[in-house]
PDB file of C-alpha atoms and ligand atoms in Angstrom:
ATOM      1  CA  MET A1128      84.512  37.321  93.703  1.00  0.00           C
ATOM      2  CA  SER A1129      82.060  40.184  93.116  1.00  0.00           C
ATOM      3  CA  ILE A1130      83.099  43.730  94.017  1.00  0.00           C
ATOM      4  CA  ALA A1131      80.887  46.776  94.427  1.00  0.00           C
ATOM      5  CA  VAL A1132      81.355  50.300  95.717  1.00  0.00           C
ATOM      6  CA  PHE A1133      78.663  51.424  98.158  1.00  0.00           C
ATOM      7  CA  GLY A1134      78.246  55.165  98.649  1.00  0.00           C
ATOM      8  CA  PHE A1135      76.271  57.660 100.694  1.00  0.00           C
ATOM      9  CA  GLU A1136      74.384  60.469  99.004  1.00  0.00           C
ATOM     10  CA  GLU A1137      76.801  63.320  99.814  1.00  0.00           C
ATOM     11  CA  SER A1138      79.663  61.655  97.983  1.00  0.00           C
ATOM     12  CA  ALA A1139      77.806  59.506  95.455  1.00  0.00           C
ATOM     13  CA  ARG A1140      79.592  61.220  92.568  1.00  0.00           C
ATOM     14  CA  GLN A1141      83.043  60.371  93.970  1.00  0.00           C
ATOM     15  CA  ALA A1142      82.003  56.816  94.865  1.00  0.00           C
ATOM     16  CA  LYS A1143      80.616  56.284  91.339  1.00  0.00           C
ATOM     17  CA  ALA A1144      83.883  57.562  89.843  1.00  0.00           C
ATOM     18  CA  LEU A1145      85.798  55.041  91.940  1.00  0.00           C
ATOM     19  CA  ALA A1146      83.426  52.244  90.886  1.00  0.00           C
ATOM     20  CA  GLN A1147      83.972  53.197  87.263  1.00  0.00           C
ATOM     21  CA  SER A1148      87.767  53.232  87.682  1.00  0.00           C
ATOM     22  CA  LEU A1149      87.588  49.755  89.237  1.00  0.00           C
ATOM     23  CA  ASN A1150      85.108  48.502  86.665  1.00  0.00           C
ATOM     24  CA  ALA A1151      82.818  47.632  89.587  1.00  0.00           C
ATOM     25  CA  ALA A1152      79.149  48.280  90.291  1.00  0.00           C
ATOM     26  CA  PHE A1153      77.991  51.269  92.351  1.00  0.00           C
ATOM     27  CA  GLU A1154      75.223  50.803  94.909  1.00  0.00           C
ATOM     28  CA  PRO A1155      73.658  53.690  96.856  1.00  0.00           C
ATOM     29  CA  ILE A1156      73.263  53.708 100.633  1.00  0.00           C
ATOM     30  CA  THR A1157      70.245  55.611 101.885  1.00  0.00           C
ATOM     31  CA  VAL A1158      69.796  57.210 105.295  1.00  0.00           C
ATOM     32  CA  ARG A1159      66.549  58.218 106.926  1.00  0.00           C
ATOM     33  CA  SER A1160      66.819  60.517 109.942  1.00  0.00           C
ATOM     34  CA  PHE A1161      64.262  60.044 112.685  1.00  0.00           C
ATOM     35  CA  PRO A1162      62.957  63.083 114.592  1.00  0.00           C
ATOM     36  CA  ASP A1163      65.047  62.061 117.622  1.00  0.00           C
ATOM     37  CA  GLY A1164      68.255  62.159 115.573  1.00  0.00           C
ATOM     38  CA  GLU A1165      68.733  58.427 115.023  1.00  0.00           C
ATOM     39  CA  SER A1166      69.635  57.232 111.520  1.00  0.00           C
ATOM     40  CA  LEU A1167      68.074  54.341 109.657  1.00  0.00           C
ATOM     41  CA  VAL A1168      70.691  53.122 107.178  1.00  0.00           C
ATOM     42  CA  ARG A1169      69.696  50.948 104.244  1.00  0.00           C
ATOM     43  CA  VAL A1170      71.938  49.236 101.725  1.00  0.00           C
ATOM     44  CA  THR A1171      70.747  47.735  98.486  1.00  0.00           C
ATOM     45  CA  GLY A1172      72.600  45.185  96.400  1.00  0.00           C
ATOM     46  CA  SER A1173      75.354  42.941  97.612  1.00  0.00           C
ATOM     47  CA  ALA A1174      78.887  41.904  96.774  1.00  0.00           C
ATOM     48  CA  SER A1175      81.349  39.519  98.331  1.00  0.00           C
ATOM     49  CA  LEU A1176      83.856  42.388  98.605  1.00  0.00           C
ATOM     50  CA  ALA A1177      81.988  45.535  99.612  1.00  0.00           C
ATOM     51  CA  LEU A1178      83.942  48.790  99.325  1.00  0.00           C
ATOM     52  CA  LEU A1179      82.145  51.229 101.586  1.00  0.00           C
ATOM     53  CA  TYR A1180      82.968  54.777 100.451  1.00  0.00           C
ATOM     54  CA  ARG A1181      82.670  57.684 102.870  1.00  0.00           C
ATOM     55  CA  SER A1182      85.043  60.413 103.916  1.00  0.00           C
ATOM     56  CA  LEU A1183      84.959  61.068 107.649  1.00  0.00           C
ATOM     57  CA  ASP A1184      84.823  64.832 107.766  1.00  0.00           C
ATOM     58  CA  GLN A1185      82.064  65.695 110.253  1.00  0.00           C
ATOM     59  CA  PRO A1186      82.984  62.364 111.797  1.00  0.00           C
ATOM     60  CA  ASN A1187      80.751  62.297 114.845  1.00  0.00           C
ATOM     61  CA  ALA A1188      77.639  62.006 112.714  1.00  0.00           C
ATOM     62  CA  LYS A1189      79.127  59.934 109.926  1.00  0.00           C
ATOM     63  CA  LEU A1190      80.921  57.252 111.916  1.00  0.00           C
ATOM     64  CA  VAL A1191      77.809  55.691 113.411  1.00  0.00           C
ATOM     65  CA  GLU A1192      76.134  55.478 109.999  1.00  0.00           C
ATOM     66  CA  VAL A1193      79.250  53.896 108.524  1.00  0.00           C
ATOM     67  CA  LEU A1194      79.234  51.189 111.210  1.00  0.00           C
ATOM     68  CA  LEU A1195      75.525  50.552 110.622  1.00  0.00           C
ATOM     69  CA  ALA A1196      76.133  50.288 106.871  1.00  0.00           C
ATOM     70  CA  ALA A1197      79.014  47.825 107.385  1.00  0.00           C
ATOM     71  CA  ALA A1198      76.760  45.573 109.481  1.00  0.00           C
ATOM     72  CA  ALA A1199      73.983  45.762 106.877  1.00  0.00           C
ATOM     73  CA  LEU A1200      76.445  44.851 104.122  1.00  0.00           C
ATOM     74  CA  ARG A1201      77.532  41.753 106.055  1.00  0.00           C
ATOM     75  CA  ASP A1202      73.883  40.838 106.627  1.00  0.00           C
ATOM     76  CA  ASN A1203      73.441  41.145 102.840  1.00  0.00           C
ATOM     77  CA  GLY A1204      76.200  38.596 102.277  1.00  0.00           C
ATOM     78  CA  ALA A1205      79.453  40.563 102.046  1.00  0.00           C
ATOM     79  CA  ALA A1206      82.379  38.366 103.040  1.00  0.00           C
ATOM     80  CA  GLN A1207      84.598  41.411 103.441  1.00  0.00           C
ATOM     81  CA  VAL A1208      83.847  45.057 103.976  1.00  0.00           C
ATOM     82  CA  VAL A1209      86.582  47.614 103.333  1.00  0.00           C
ATOM     83  CA  LEU A1210      86.185  51.241 104.356  1.00  0.00           C
ATOM     84  CA  ILE A1211      87.306  53.726 101.702  1.00  0.00           C
ATOM     85  CA  ALA A1212      87.609  56.976 103.658  1.00  0.00           C
ATOM     86  CA  PRO A1213      89.603  59.403 101.491  1.00  0.00           C
ATOM     87  CA  TYR A1214      89.580  61.821 104.421  1.00  0.00           C
ATOM     88  CA  LEU A1215      90.112  60.177 107.771  1.00  0.00           C
ATOM     89  CA  ALA A1216      89.287  62.004 110.980  1.00  0.00           C
ATOM     90  CA  TYR A1217      90.680  61.818 114.500  1.00  0.00           C
ATOM     91  CA  MET A1218      94.248  61.063 113.419  1.00  0.00           C
ATOM     92  CA  ARG A1219      95.856  64.138 115.036  1.00  0.00           C
ATOM     93  CA  GLN A1220      95.210  63.302 118.697  1.00  0.00           C
ATOM     94  CA  ASP A1221      97.708  60.452 119.019  1.00  0.00           C
ATOM     95  CA  MET A1222      98.567  61.087 122.674  1.00  0.00           C
ATOM     96  CA  ALA A1223      97.104  62.736 125.736  1.00  0.00           C
ATOM     97  CA  PHE A1224      98.568  66.243 125.538  1.00  0.00           C
ATOM     98  CA  ASN A1225      96.893  67.127 128.835  1.00  0.00           C
ATOM     99  CA  PRO A1226      95.834  64.869 131.719  1.00  0.00           C
ATOM    100  CA  GLY A1227      92.488  63.190 131.111  1.00  0.00           C
ATOM    101  CA  GLU A1228      92.347  63.678 127.320  1.00  0.00           C
ATOM    102  CA  ALA A1229      91.143  60.753 125.224  1.00  0.00           C
ATOM    103  CA  ILE A1230      93.653  59.408 122.693  1.00  0.00           C
ATOM    104  CA  SER A1231      91.218  59.731 119.805  1.00  0.00           C
ATOM    105  CA  GLN A1232      93.439  58.139 117.179  1.00  0.00           C
ATOM    106  CA  ARG A1233      93.713  54.915 119.193  1.00  0.00           C
ATOM    107  CA  VAL A1234      89.975  54.740 119.920  1.00  0.00           C
ATOM    108  CA  ILE A1235      88.945  55.319 116.314  1.00  0.00           C
ATOM    109  CA  GLY A1236      91.650  52.949 115.038  1.00  0.00           C
ATOM    110  CA  GLU A1237      90.383  50.132 117.241  1.00  0.00           C
ATOM    111  CA  LEU A1238      86.751  50.856 116.380  1.00  0.00           C
ATOM    112  CA  VAL A1239      87.346  50.769 112.624  1.00  0.00           C
ATOM    113  CA  SER A1240      89.532  47.656 112.923  1.00  0.00           C
ATOM    114  CA  ALA A1241      86.782  45.831 114.784  1.00  0.00           C
ATOM    115  CA  HIS A1242      84.210  46.465 112.047  1.00  0.00           C
ATOM    116  CA  PHE A1243      86.147  46.423 108.770  1.00  0.00           C
ATOM    117  CA  ASP A1244      88.500  44.067 106.970  1.00  0.00           C
ATOM    118  CA  GLY A1245      90.510  46.882 105.491  1.00  0.00           C
ATOM    119  CA  LEU A1246      90.836  50.639 105.260  1.00  0.00           C
ATOM    120  CA  VAL A1247      91.972  52.895 102.444  1.00  0.00           C
ATOM    121  CA  THR A1248      92.629  56.565 102.995  1.00  0.00           C
ATOM    122  CA  VAL A1249      94.542  59.426 101.386  1.00  0.00           C
ATOM    123  CA  ASP A1250      97.247  61.536 103.056  1.00  0.00           C
ATOM    124  CA  PRO A1251      96.188  60.897 106.661  1.00  0.00           C
ATOM    125  CA  HIS A1252      97.347  63.450 109.195  1.00  0.00           C
ATOM    126  CA  LEU A1253      99.791  61.330 111.192  1.00  0.00           C
ATOM    127  CA  HIS A1254     102.328  62.834 113.558  1.00  0.00           C
ATOM    128  CA  ARG A1255     104.099  60.423 115.847  1.00  0.00           C
ATOM    129  CA  VAL A1256     103.206  57.113 114.195  1.00  0.00           C
ATOM    130  CA  ALA A1257     105.205  55.864 111.264  1.00  0.00           C
ATOM    131  CA  SER A1258     102.486  53.906 109.513  1.00  0.00           C
ATOM    132  CA  LEU A1259      98.748  53.393 109.437  1.00  0.00           C
ATOM    133  CA  SER A1260      99.056  49.746 110.439  1.00  0.00           C
ATOM    134  CA  GLU A1261     100.059  50.943 113.911  1.00  0.00           C
ATOM    135  CA  VAL A1262      96.714  52.736 114.134  1.00  0.00           C
ATOM    136  CA  PHE A1263      94.506  50.013 112.651  1.00  0.00           C
ATOM    137  CA  PRO A1264      95.559  46.765 114.330  1.00  0.00           C
ATOM    138  CA  GLY A1265      94.975  43.509 112.474  1.00  0.00           C
ATOM    139  CA  ILE A1266      93.601  44.885 109.225  1.00  0.00           C
ATOM    140  CA  THR A1267      95.204  46.030 105.993  1.00  0.00           C
ATOM    141  CA  ALA A1268      95.335  49.817 106.083  1.00  0.00           C
ATOM    142  CA  LEU A1269      96.471  51.641 102.960  1.00  0.00           C
ATOM    143  CA  ASP A1270      97.856  55.163 103.033  1.00  0.00           C
ATOM    144  CA  VAL A1271      97.457  56.422  99.460  1.00  0.00           C
ATOM    145  CA  SER A1272      99.373  59.525  98.380  1.00  0.00           C
ATOM    146  CA  GLY A1273      97.283  62.267  96.839  1.00  0.00           C
ATOM    147  CA  ALA A1274     100.400  63.954  95.420  1.00  0.00           C
ATOM    148  CA  PRO A1275     100.231  62.340  91.940  1.00  0.00           C
ATOM    149  CA  ALA A1276      96.635  63.557  91.520  1.00  0.00           C
ATOM    150  CA  LEU A1277      97.577  67.067  92.686  1.00  0.00           C
ATOM    151  CA  ALA A1278     100.617  67.128  90.416  1.00  0.00           C
ATOM    152  CA  ALA A1279      98.544  66.013  87.420  1.00  0.00           C
ATOM    153  CA  ALA A1280      96.056  68.814  88.095  1.00  0.00           C
ATOM    154  CA  LEU A1281      98.849  71.396  87.956  1.00  0.00           C
ATOM    155  CA  ALA A1282     100.574  69.949  84.901  1.00  0.00           C
ATOM    156  CA  GLY A1283     100.780  72.442  82.083  1.00  0.00           C
ATOM    157  CA  ARG A1284      99.177  75.229  84.135  1.00  0.00           C
ATOM    158  CA  LEU A1285     102.241  76.734  85.765  1.00  0.00           C
ATOM    159  CA  GLN A1286     104.747  79.247  84.502  1.00  0.00           C
ATOM    160  CA  PRO A1287     108.308  77.877  84.677  1.00  0.00           C
ATOM    161  CA  ASP A1288     109.319  80.448  87.324  1.00  0.00           C
ATOM    162  CA  THR A1289     106.489  79.404  89.698  1.00  0.00           C
ATOM    163  CA  ILE A1290     107.692  78.683  93.199  1.00  0.00           C
ATOM    164  CA  LEU A1291     105.966  76.048  95.337  1.00  0.00           C
ATOM    165  CA  VAL A1292     105.683  76.878  99.011  1.00  0.00           C
ATOM    166  CA  GLY A1293     104.949  74.473 101.857  1.00  0.00           C
ATOM    167  CA  PRO A1294     103.841  76.415 104.924  1.00  0.00           C
ATOM    168  CA  ASP A1295     105.367  74.029 107.462  1.00  0.00           C
ATOM    169  CA  SER A1296     107.697  71.068 107.728  1.00  0.00           C
ATOM    170  CA  GLU A1297     104.780  68.603 107.540  1.00  0.00           C
ATOM    171  CA  SER A1298     103.960  69.830 104.041  1.00  0.00           C
ATOM    172  CA  ARG A1299     107.470  69.091 102.765  1.00  0.00           C
ATOM    173  CA  PRO A1300     106.722  65.614 101.270  1.00  0.00           C
ATOM    174  CA  TRP A1301     103.816  66.971  99.206  1.00  0.00           C
ATOM    175  CA  VAL A1302     105.490  70.127  98.030  1.00  0.00           C
ATOM    176  CA  GLU A1303     108.697  68.322  97.069  1.00  0.00           C
ATOM    177  CA  SER A1304     107.021  65.470  95.227  1.00  0.00           C
ATOM    178  CA  ILE A1305     104.828  67.875  93.256  1.00  0.00           C
ATOM    179  CA  ALA A1306     107.736  70.195  92.409  1.00  0.00           C
ATOM    180  CA  ARG A1307     110.135  67.444  91.337  1.00  0.00           C
ATOM    181  CA  PRO A1308     108.814  66.374  87.887  1.00  0.00           C
ATOM    182  CA  PRO A1309     108.430  69.913  86.477  1.00  0.00           C
ATOM    183  CA  GLY A1310     111.635  70.975  88.272  1.00  0.00           C
ATOM    184  CA  LEU A1311     110.099  73.887  90.183  1.00  0.00           C
ATOM    185  CA  ASP A1312     111.742  75.711  93.075  1.00  0.00           C
ATOM    186  CA  VAL A1313     110.517  74.941  96.597  1.00  0.00           C
ATOM    187  CA  LEU A1314     110.381  76.874  99.859  1.00  0.00           C
ATOM    188  CA  VAL A1315     109.269  75.298 103.146  1.00  0.00           C
ATOM    189  CA  GLY A1316     108.214  77.359 106.149  1.00  0.00           C
ATOM    190  CA  GLU A1317     108.409  76.797 109.872  1.00  0.00           C
ATOM    191  CA  LYS A1318     105.154  77.120 111.769  1.00  0.00           C
ATOM    192  CA  GLN A1319     104.249  77.514 115.400  1.00  0.00           C
ATOM    193  CA  ARG A1320     100.633  76.995 116.405  1.00  0.00           C
ATOM    194  CA  PHE A1321      99.255  78.729 119.466  1.00  0.00           C
ATOM    195  CA  GLY A1322      95.558  78.005 118.928  1.00  0.00           C
ATOM    196  CA  ASP A1323      93.009  76.847 116.322  1.00  0.00           C
ATOM    197  CA  ARG A1324      93.232  80.206 114.530  1.00  0.00           C
ATOM    198  CA  ASP A1325      96.538  81.463 115.818  1.00  0.00           C
ATOM    199  CA  VAL A1326      99.774  80.532 114.030  1.00  0.00           C
ATOM    200  CA  THR A1327     103.049  82.272 113.296  1.00  0.00           C
ATOM    201  CA  LEU A1328     105.233  81.390 110.342  1.00  0.00           C
ATOM    202  CA  VAL A1329     108.634  82.098 108.935  1.00  0.00           C
ATOM    203  CA  VAL A1330     109.709  81.026 105.453  1.00  0.00           C
ATOM    204  CA  PRO A1331     113.493  80.876 105.093  1.00  0.00           C
ATOM    205  CA  GLY A1332     114.584  82.221 101.695  1.00  0.00           C
ATOM    206  CA  ILE A1333     111.242  83.919 101.017  1.00  0.00           C
ATOM    207  CA  ASP A1334     112.911  86.768  99.090  1.00  0.00           C
ATOM    208  CA  ALA A1335     113.150  84.338  96.158  1.00  0.00           C
ATOM    209  CA  VAL A1336     109.406  84.859  95.424  1.00  0.00           C
ATOM    210  CA  ARG A1337     109.813  88.507  94.384  1.00  0.00           C
ATOM    211  CA  GLY A1338     108.223  88.938  90.939  1.00  0.00           C
ATOM    212  CA  ARG A1339     107.188  85.271  90.707  1.00  0.00           C
ATOM    213  CA  PRO A1340     103.910  83.354  91.033  1.00  0.00           C
ATOM    214  CA  ALA A1341     103.615  81.208  94.184  1.00  0.00           C
ATOM    215  CA  VAL A1342     101.585  78.054  94.799  1.00  0.00           C
ATOM    216  CA  LEU A1343     100.985  77.103  98.427  1.00  0.00           C
ATOM    217  CA  VAL A1344     100.837  73.328  98.900  1.00  0.00           C
ATOM    218  CA  ASP A1345      99.526  71.593 102.037  1.00  0.00           C
ATOM    219  CA  ASP A1346      97.928  68.289 102.963  1.00  0.00           C
ATOM    220  CA  MET A1347      94.873  69.982 104.400  1.00  0.00           C
ATOM    221  CA  ILE A1348      93.060  73.256 104.770  1.00  0.00           C
ATOM    222  CA  SER A1349      90.959  73.430 107.909  1.00  0.00           C
ATOM    223  CA  SER A1350      90.249  76.978 109.041  1.00  0.00           C
ATOM    224  CA  GLY A1351      92.656  78.388 106.435  1.00  0.00           C
ATOM    225  CA  THR A1352      94.714  80.081 109.167  1.00  0.00           C
ATOM    226  CA  THR A1353      97.995  78.483 108.058  1.00  0.00           C
ATOM    227  CA  LEU A1354      97.555  79.511 104.422  1.00  0.00           C
ATOM    228  CA  ILE A1355      96.484  83.047 105.315  1.00  0.00           C
ATOM    229  CA  ALA A1356      99.587  83.518 107.465  1.00  0.00           C
ATOM    230  CA  CYS A1357     101.802  82.223 104.689  1.00  0.00           C
ATOM    231  CA  ALA A1358     100.026  84.256 101.997  1.00  0.00           C
ATOM    232  CA  GLY A1359     100.692  87.428 104.027  1.00  0.00           C
ATOM    233  CA  LEU A1360     104.416  86.691 103.992  1.00  0.00           C
ATOM    234  CA  LEU A1361     104.383  85.919 100.269  1.00  0.00           C
ATOM    235  CA  ARG A1362     102.517  89.131  99.422  1.00  0.00           C
ATOM    236  CA  ASN A1363     104.944  91.198 101.464  1.00  0.00           C
ATOM    237  CA  ALA A1364     107.861  89.470  99.762  1.00  0.00           C
ATOM    238  CA  GLY A1365     106.526  90.440  96.325  1.00  0.00           C
ATOM    239  CA  ALA A1366     104.843  87.295  94.912  1.00  0.00           C
ATOM    240  CA  THR A1367     102.871  88.198  91.769  1.00  0.00           C
ATOM    241  CA  SER A1368     100.051  85.731  92.478  1.00  0.00           C
ATOM    242  CA  ILE A1369      99.181  83.145  95.124  1.00  0.00           C
ATOM    243  CA  THR A1370      97.285  79.916  94.482  1.00  0.00           C
ATOM    244  CA  ALA A1371      96.619  77.190  97.072  1.00  0.00           C
ATOM    245  CA  LEU A1372      96.614  73.452  96.450  1.00  0.00           C
ATOM    246  CA  ALA A1373      95.658  70.790  99.014  1.00  0.00           C
ATOM    247  CA  THR A1374      94.546  67.211  99.283  1.00  0.00           C
ATOM    248  CA  HIS A1375      91.774  67.863 101.809  1.00  0.00           C
ATOM    249  CA  CYS A1376      89.820  71.110 101.994  1.00  0.00           C
ATOM    250  CA  LEU A1377      87.533  71.214 105.023  1.00  0.00           C
ATOM    251  CA  ALA A1378      87.186  75.000 105.003  1.00  0.00           C
ATOM    252  CA  SER A1379      83.723  76.522 105.338  1.00  0.00           C
ATOM    253  CA  ASP A1380      82.419  78.970 102.737  1.00  0.00           C
ATOM    254  CA  SER A1381      83.298  81.888 105.018  1.00  0.00           C
ATOM    255  CA  ASP A1382      86.835  80.565 105.531  1.00  0.00           C
ATOM    256  CA  LEU A1383      87.210  80.160 101.758  1.00  0.00           C
ATOM    257  CA  ALA A1384      86.082  83.772 101.365  1.00  0.00           C
ATOM    258  CA  ARG A1385      88.746  84.819 103.910  1.00  0.00           C
ATOM    259  CA  LEU A1386      91.413  83.059 101.847  1.00  0.00           C
ATOM    260  CA  LYS A1387      90.370  85.120  98.843  1.00  0.00           C
ATOM    261  CA  GLU A1388      90.322  88.360 100.877  1.00  0.00           C
ATOM    262  CA  ASN A1389      93.871  87.557 101.954  1.00  0.00           C
ATOM    263  CA  GLY A1390      95.207  87.376  98.437  1.00  0.00           C
ATOM    264  CA  ILE A1391      94.838  83.674  97.561  1.00  0.00           C
ATOM    265  CA  SER A1392      93.233  83.995  94.162  1.00  0.00           C
ATOM    266  CA  GLU A1393      92.398  80.322  93.656  1.00  0.00           C
ATOM    267  CA  VAL A1394      92.079  77.260  95.904  1.00  0.00           C
ATOM    268  CA  ILE A1395      92.272  73.834  94.273  1.00  0.00           C
ATOM    269  CA  ALA A1396      91.715  70.645  96.251  1.00  0.00           C
ATOM    270  CA  ALA A1397      91.159  66.969  95.734  1.00  0.00           C
ATOM    271  CA  ASP A1398      87.619  65.634  96.091  1.00  0.00           C
ATOM    272  CA  SER A1399      88.133  63.758  99.369  1.00  0.00           C
ATOM    273  CA  VAL A1400      85.742  66.251 100.958  1.00  0.00           C
ATOM    274  CA  PRO A1401      83.092  67.372  98.469  1.00  0.00           C
ATOM    275  CA  GLY A1402      82.869  71.153  98.187  1.00  0.00           C
ATOM    276  CA  PRO A1403      83.189  74.123  95.841  1.00  0.00           C
ATOM    277  CA  VAL A1404      86.970  73.833  95.374  1.00  0.00           C
ATOM    278  CA  ALA A1405      87.212  70.028  95.423  1.00  0.00           C
ATOM    279  CA  THR A1406      87.794  69.515  91.718  1.00  0.00           C
ATOM    280  CA  ILE A1407      90.623  66.970  91.552  1.00  0.00           C
ATOM    281  CA  SER A1408      89.364  63.394  91.333  1.00  0.00           C
ATOM    282  CA  LEU A1409      91.109  60.908  93.625  1.00  0.00           C
ATOM    283  CA  ALA A1410      89.414  57.967  91.887  1.00  0.00           C
ATOM    284  CA  PRO A1411      92.485  57.067  89.771  1.00  0.00           C
ATOM    285  CA  VAL A1412      94.954  56.930  92.703  1.00  0.00           C
ATOM    286  CA  LEU A1413      92.433  55.122  94.931  1.00  0.00           C
ATOM    287  CA  ALA A1414      91.599  52.589  92.211  1.00  0.00           C
ATOM    288  CA  GLN A1415      95.265  51.913  91.560  1.00  0.00           C
ATOM    289  CA  ALA A1416      95.926  51.253  95.258  1.00  0.00           C
ATOM    290  CA  ILE A1417      92.827  49.075  95.702  1.00  0.00           C
ATOM    291  CA  ALA A1418      93.422  47.065  92.542  1.00  0.00           C
ATOM    292  CA  GLY A1419      96.808  46.008  93.865  1.00  0.00           C
ATOM    293  CA  GLN A1420      95.274  44.566  97.047  1.00  0.00           C
ATOM    294  CA  CYS A1421      93.506  41.377  97.842  1.00  0.00           C
ATOM    295  CA  TRP A1422      91.236  41.242 100.842  1.00  0.00           C
ATOM    296  CA  THR A1423      90.857  37.503 100.580  1.00  0.00           C
ATOM    297  CA  GLU A1424      91.871  36.256 103.982  1.00  0.00           C
ATOM    298  CA  ALA A1425      89.050  34.997 106.125  1.00  0.00           C
ATOM    299  CA  ARG A1426      87.716  37.603 108.508  1.00  0.00           C
ATOM    300  CA  ARG A1427      89.316  37.362 111.919  1.00  0.00           C
ATOM    301  CA  ALA A1428      87.276  35.455 114.444  1.00  0.00           C
TER     302      ALA A1428
HETATM  303  C1  LIG B1102      99.149  71.111 109.909  1.00  0.00           C
HETATM  304  O1  LIG B1102      99.830  70.443 110.545  1.00  0.00           O
HETATM  305  C2  LIG B1102      98.512  70.762 108.606  1.00  0.00           C
HETATM  306  O2  LIG B1102      99.443  70.300 107.670  1.00  0.00           O
HETATM  307  C3  LIG B1102      97.765  71.952 108.083  1.00  0.00           C
HETATM  308  O3  LIG B1102      98.689  72.981 107.820  1.00  0.00           O
HETATM  309  C4  LIG B1102      96.730  72.425 109.059  1.00  0.00           C
HETATM  310  O4  LIG B1102      95.963  71.377 109.546  1.00  0.00           O
HETATM  311  C5  LIG B1102      95.843  73.464 108.445  1.00  0.00           C
HETATM  312  O5  LIG B1102      94.938  73.915 109.392  1.00  0.00           O
HETATM  313  P1  LIG B1102      94.378  75.393 109.318  1.00  0.00           P
HETATM  314  O6  LIG B1102      93.832  75.590 107.940  1.00  0.00           O
HETATM  315  O7  LIG B1102      93.301  75.456 110.369  1.00  0.00           O
HETATM  316  O8  LIG B1102      95.505  76.299 109.645  1.00  0.00           O
END
């Protein structure tokens, strides 16, 4: 069976790194935009197992091109097409919170399942579902943890009295798994969200940061509002420095600048979403998860 990683231009570097980790070929996917906004997607090369690499930040534009690319890969002879989307969008809206709202997670899950034989993602933002297979019916869906890559990036960089801080209960698994091997102290906050840029936080036991460096750990940075609220508490409690670490950083340049203005001296993120702070390669953890899988069953009728 031949395997190749197919990647779009914006994340060609990350897709090539994955191909290298898997000892597989990399093939570029090109997109031409027509004046009316349509995309012409072109794949070159072929493989019986095609790993189609694209994170789904800015999903409305990217999803259509990903579906077009999957169809072109099958036309080129792929027996199986697996979507490698290190960042996966539309996972938060898993119910109708208000009458008439679309349940985005279900719609996107069914769409992806209808077009791909498998899905691999990293630290998806799931709330009320226990596993990805509930979201992606009938296909193998892998939920890879980014924590080992984040932990490796911190190794050897931290002073022994550094305290790791998760801003809310959802961040607990990441902050605890990163703190465990070096034996660092952990604090986990409690967050209430009132709007996209309106949160309040309390961090029980925050007095422990006085005179110590703090590292904020979260699965994702969107607007940066959560981290800014937490950084304010840490500054007031006497932290000597504040760094932020996340799997997915979707923050704009202006939001990154706001993080800095609010006392977060450095932001470090994995490269699921390419950007200025996305320096931690996820290729090793993705390759390890993919290598242990076998997408050999015949595609469902
Ligand atoms: C929340 O549930 C997540 O773990 C993140 O804390 C959140 O998505 C970050 O969003 P923002 O940066 O906009 O506060």
